[in-house]
Amino acid sequence: PYITQINDMMKFLGDEYAWFGINNRNETREPYYPSAPFNPVFYRKDRLELLDWDIVWYTPQATERGYGADYSRFMHWARFKDLKTGQEFYLFNSHFDHKGEEAKQVAAGILAETVKRIAGDMPAILTGDYNTTEKSKAYATITTCGFLDNSKLAVKNPVNYLYYSQARYKSINTVSQKDVHIDHIFYTPANSKIESWELVIKTYGGYYGSDHLPIVVDWRISE
């Protein structure tokens, strides 16, 4: 989203939530460049304490394109503490390039390596727009790394999985197969589990809130 969209979201969310992140111009403070897309993370302040966060670029140089990408792409990682349970976990939020196949594969490799290096054996959940389906090499890089699984495949009845996850703002279509999503939530099955998965298809005023549909999971960290 752009900073104007983030500001609109915060008006709806109110003081209960906070957000952090940069845009693809590597800006970390206002005034932000208005047409630079962000990759933000929103969280509930009364439930989660943000302990640390940083960025990892999927390009050779920050803010530069590489590996056939149309845009400079990156991920955020964050370490949170659950104020209710005291448990700590990691979140990784990504946006892969939408065209460059090499760029997607490079990003997937960097993502898997970064999760292993930063999170180690701690619980981790990975969200984002990966711009790649379950049939792609980039997807296989993530799911064959040995410590990450797709949350959609962890439940018996994923809700609305036969809809495309890309809505293009105004319309969505049903499909006849499962491997059509380009938005995924991965997690570490060794220390956590997925209770439910849903692709949300509700509209607001007849419109979808984004060109992609939100995915909601119930993610439980093992005690």
Coordinates of C-alpha atoms in Angstrom, one line a residue:
P1 CA 0.0 0.0 0.0
Y2 CA 0.9 3.7 -0.3
I3 CA 1.2 6.0 2.7
T4 CA -2.3 7.4 1.9
Q5 CA -3.8 3.9 2.2
I6 CA -1.9 3.2 5.4
N7 CA -3.2 6.4 6.9
D8 CA -6.7 5.5 5.9
M9 CA -6.3 2.1 7.5
M10 CA -5.0 3.6 10.7
K11 CA -8.1 5.8 10.9
F12 CA -10.3 2.7 10.9
L13 CA -8.0 0.7 13.3
G14 CA -7.5 3.5 15.8
D15 CA -5.0 3.7 18.6
E16 CA -5.3 0.0 19.4
Y17 CA -2.9 -0.8 16.5
A18 CA 0.5 0.3 15.4
W19 CA 2.5 -0.3 12.3
F20 CA 6.1 -0.2 11.1
G21 CA 7.9 -0.5 7.8
I22 CA 9.6 1.2 4.9
N23 CA 8.8 1.7 1.3
N24 CA 10.9 0.7 -1.8
R25 CA 12.7 4.0 -1.6
N26 CA 14.1 2.9 1.8
E27 CA 12.4 5.8 3.6
T28 CA 11.9 5.3 7.3
R29 CA 10.4 8.7 8.3
E30 CA 8.0 11.3 7.1
P31 CA 7.5 13.0 4.7
Y32 CA 7.2 9.9 2.6
Y33 CA 7.4 9.8 -1.2
P34 CA 3.7 9.5 -2.1
S35 CA 4.0 6.9 -4.8
A36 CA 6.5 4.6 -3.2
P37 CA 4.8 1.3 -2.1
F38 CA 5.2 0.1 1.5
N39 CA 5.4 -3.4 2.9
P40 CA 4.0 -2.6 6.3
V41 CA 3.2 -4.7 9.3
F42 CA 0.2 -3.8 11.6
Y43 CA -0.1 -5.3 15.1
R44 CA -2.2 -4.9 18.2
K45 CA -0.3 -2.9 20.9
D46 CA -2.2 -4.3 23.8
R47 CA -1.4 -7.9 22.8
L48 CA 2.0 -7.8 21.2
E49 CA 5.3 -6.1 22.1
L50 CA 7.6 -5.3 19.2
L51 CA 11.0 -6.3 20.4
D52 CA 13.0 -5.8 17.2
W53 CA 12.6 -5.5 13.4
D54 CA 14.7 -4.9 10.3
I55 CA 14.6 -5.4 6.5
V56 CA 16.3 -7.7 4.0
W57 CA 16.4 -6.7 0.4
Y58 CA 15.8 -9.2 -2.4
T59 CA 18.0 -7.1 -4.7
P60 CA 21.8 -6.7 -5.1
Q61 CA 21.6 -3.1 -3.8
A62 CA 18.9 -1.5 -1.6
T63 CA 16.2 0.3 -3.7
E64 CA 17.7 -1.1 -7.0
R65 CA 16.2 -3.7 -9.2
G66 CA 17.9 -6.9 -9.9
Y67 CA 17.6 -10.4 -11.4
G68 CA 15.0 -9.3 -13.9
A69 CA 12.7 -7.7 -11.4
D70 CA 10.4 -4.8 -12.3
Y71 CA 10.7 -3.2 -8.9
S72 CA 13.1 -3.3 -5.9
R73 CA 11.6 -5.8 -3.5
F74 CA 12.3 -6.7 0.2
M75 CA 11.0 -8.3 3.3
H76 CA 10.4 -7.1 6.9
W77 CA 11.2 -9.4 9.8
A78 CA 10.1 -8.7 13.4
R79 CA 10.5 -10.4 16.7
F80 CA 7.3 -10.1 18.9
K81 CA 6.4 -11.0 22.4
D82 CA 2.9 -12.1 23.2
L83 CA 2.0 -10.1 26.3
K84 CA -0.7 -12.6 27.3
T85 CA 1.4 -15.8 27.2
G86 CA 4.9 -14.4 27.3
Q87 CA 5.9 -16.4 24.2
E88 CA 8.1 -14.9 21.6
F89 CA 8.0 -15.5 17.8
Y90 CA 9.1 -14.1 14.5
L91 CA 7.1 -12.6 11.7
F92 CA 8.4 -12.3 8.1
N93 CA 6.4 -10.2 5.6
S94 CA 7.4 -10.3 2.0
H95 CA 6.6 -8.9 -1.4
F96 CA 8.1 -10.8 -4.4
D97 CA 8.4 -9.2 -7.8
H98 CA 5.4 -9.7 -10.1
K99 CA 7.3 -10.5 -13.3
G100 CA 10.9 -11.5 -12.9
E101 CA 11.0 -15.3 -12.5
E102 CA 14.7 -15.3 -11.6
A103 CA 14.0 -12.5 -9.1
K104 CA 11.3 -14.7 -7.5
Q105 CA 13.6 -17.6 -7.2
V106 CA 16.4 -15.5 -5.7
A107 CA 13.9 -14.0 -3.2
A108 CA 12.6 -17.4 -2.1
G109 CA 16.2 -18.6 -1.4
I110 CA 17.0 -15.4 0.5
L111 CA 13.7 -15.8 2.5
A112 CA 14.4 -19.4 3.5
E113 CA 18.0 -18.6 4.5
T114 CA 16.9 -15.6 6.5
V115 CA 14.2 -17.4 8.4
K116 CA 16.7 -20.1 9.4
R117 CA 19.4 -17.6 10.3
I118 CA 17.3 -15.2 12.3
A119 CA 14.5 -17.3 13.8
G120 CA 16.5 -20.5 14.3
D121 CA 14.3 -22.9 16.2
M122 CA 11.8 -20.3 17.4
P123 CA 8.2 -20.2 16.0
A124 CA 7.9 -18.2 12.8
I125 CA 5.1 -17.2 10.5
L126 CA 5.6 -15.8 7.0
T127 CA 3.0 -13.6 5.3
G128 CA 3.0 -11.8 2.0
D129 CA 2.3 -11.4 -1.7
Y130 CA 4.6 -13.9 -3.3
N131 CA 3.3 -13.4 -6.9
T132 CA 4.0 -17.1 -7.4
T133 CA 1.7 -20.1 -7.4
E134 CA 2.2 -23.5 -5.9
K135 CA 3.5 -24.9 -9.2
S136 CA 6.5 -22.4 -9.3
K137 CA 10.1 -23.0 -8.6
A138 CA 10.1 -20.2 -6.0
Y139 CA 7.3 -21.8 -4.1
A140 CA 9.2 -25.2 -4.1
T141 CA 12.3 -23.5 -2.8
I142 CA 10.3 -22.4 0.3
T143 CA 8.3 -25.6 0.9
T144 CA 11.2 -28.0 0.4
C145 CA 13.6 -26.1 2.7
G146 CA 12.7 -28.6 5.5
F147 CA 11.3 -26.2 8.1
L148 CA 8.4 -24.4 6.5
D149 CA 4.9 -25.5 5.4
N150 CA 2.0 -23.8 3.6
S151 CA -0.8 -23.0 6.1
K152 CA -3.5 -23.8 3.6
L153 CA -2.4 -27.4 3.3
A154 CA -2.4 -27.8 7.1
V155 CA -6.2 -27.8 7.5
K156 CA -8.9 -30.2 6.1
N157 CA -11.3 -27.5 5.1
P158 CA -9.6 -24.2 4.0
V159 CA -12.5 -21.7 3.6
N160 CA -13.0 -20.2 0.1
Y161 CA -9.8 -21.8 -1.3
L162 CA -11.4 -22.1 -4.7
Y163 CA -11.3 -18.4 -5.2
Y164 CA -8.4 -16.6 -6.7
S165 CA -6.4 -14.7 -4.1
Q166 CA -6.0 -11.8 -6.6
A167 CA -9.2 -9.8 -6.7
R168 CA -8.1 -6.9 -8.9
Y169 CA -10.3 -4.6 -6.7
K170 CA -13.6 -5.2 -8.3
S171 CA -14.2 -8.9 -9.2
I172 CA -13.1 -12.4 -8.2
N173 CA -13.5 -15.7 -9.9
T174 CA -13.8 -19.3 -8.7
V175 CA -11.3 -21.8 -10.0
S176 CA -11.3 -25.6 -10.4
Q177 CA -8.0 -26.3 -8.7
K178 CA -6.2 -25.5 -5.5
D179 CA -2.8 -24.4 -6.8
V180 CA -3.8 -20.9 -8.1
H181 CA -3.0 -18.6 -5.2
I182 CA -0.1 -16.2 -5.3
D183 CA -0.6 -15.0 -1.7
H184 CA 0.5 -17.5 1.0
I185 CA 1.1 -17.8 4.7
F186 CA 3.9 -20.2 5.7
Y187 CA 4.7 -21.4 9.2
T188 CA 7.1 -23.5 11.1
P189 CA 5.3 -26.9 11.8
A190 CA 8.0 -28.1 14.2
N191 CA 6.8 -25.7 16.9
S192 CA 3.4 -24.4 15.9
K193 CA 0.2 -25.5 14.1
I194 CA -2.6 -24.1 12.0
E195 CA -6.2 -24.4 13.3
S196 CA -8.0 -22.7 10.4
W197 CA -7.5 -21.0 7.1
E198 CA -9.8 -18.6 5.2
L199 CA -9.6 -16.4 2.1
V200 CA -11.8 -13.5 2.9
I201 CA -14.2 -12.5 0.1
K202 CA -16.2 -9.8 1.7
T203 CA -16.6 -6.4 0.1
Y204 CA -16.9 -2.9 1.5
G205 CA -19.4 -0.7 -0.4
G206 CA -19.3 -3.2 -3.2
Y207 CA -15.6 -3.0 -3.6
Y208 CA -12.7 -5.2 -2.5
G209 CA -10.2 -3.3 -0.4
S210 CA -7.2 -4.4 -2.5
D211 CA -6.1 -6.1 -5.7
H212 CA -5.5 -9.1 -3.4
L213 CA -7.8 -10.8 -0.9
P214 CA -6.8 -11.1 2.7
I215 CA -6.0 -14.6 4.2
V216 CA -6.7 -15.2 7.8
V217 CA -5.3 -18.1 9.8
D218 CA -5.5 -19.2 13.4
W219 CA -1.9 -19.9 14.2
R220 CA -1.1 -21.6 17.5
I221 CA 2.4 -21.8 19.0
S222 CA 3.2 -25.0 20.7
E223 CA 3.6 -24.9 24.5

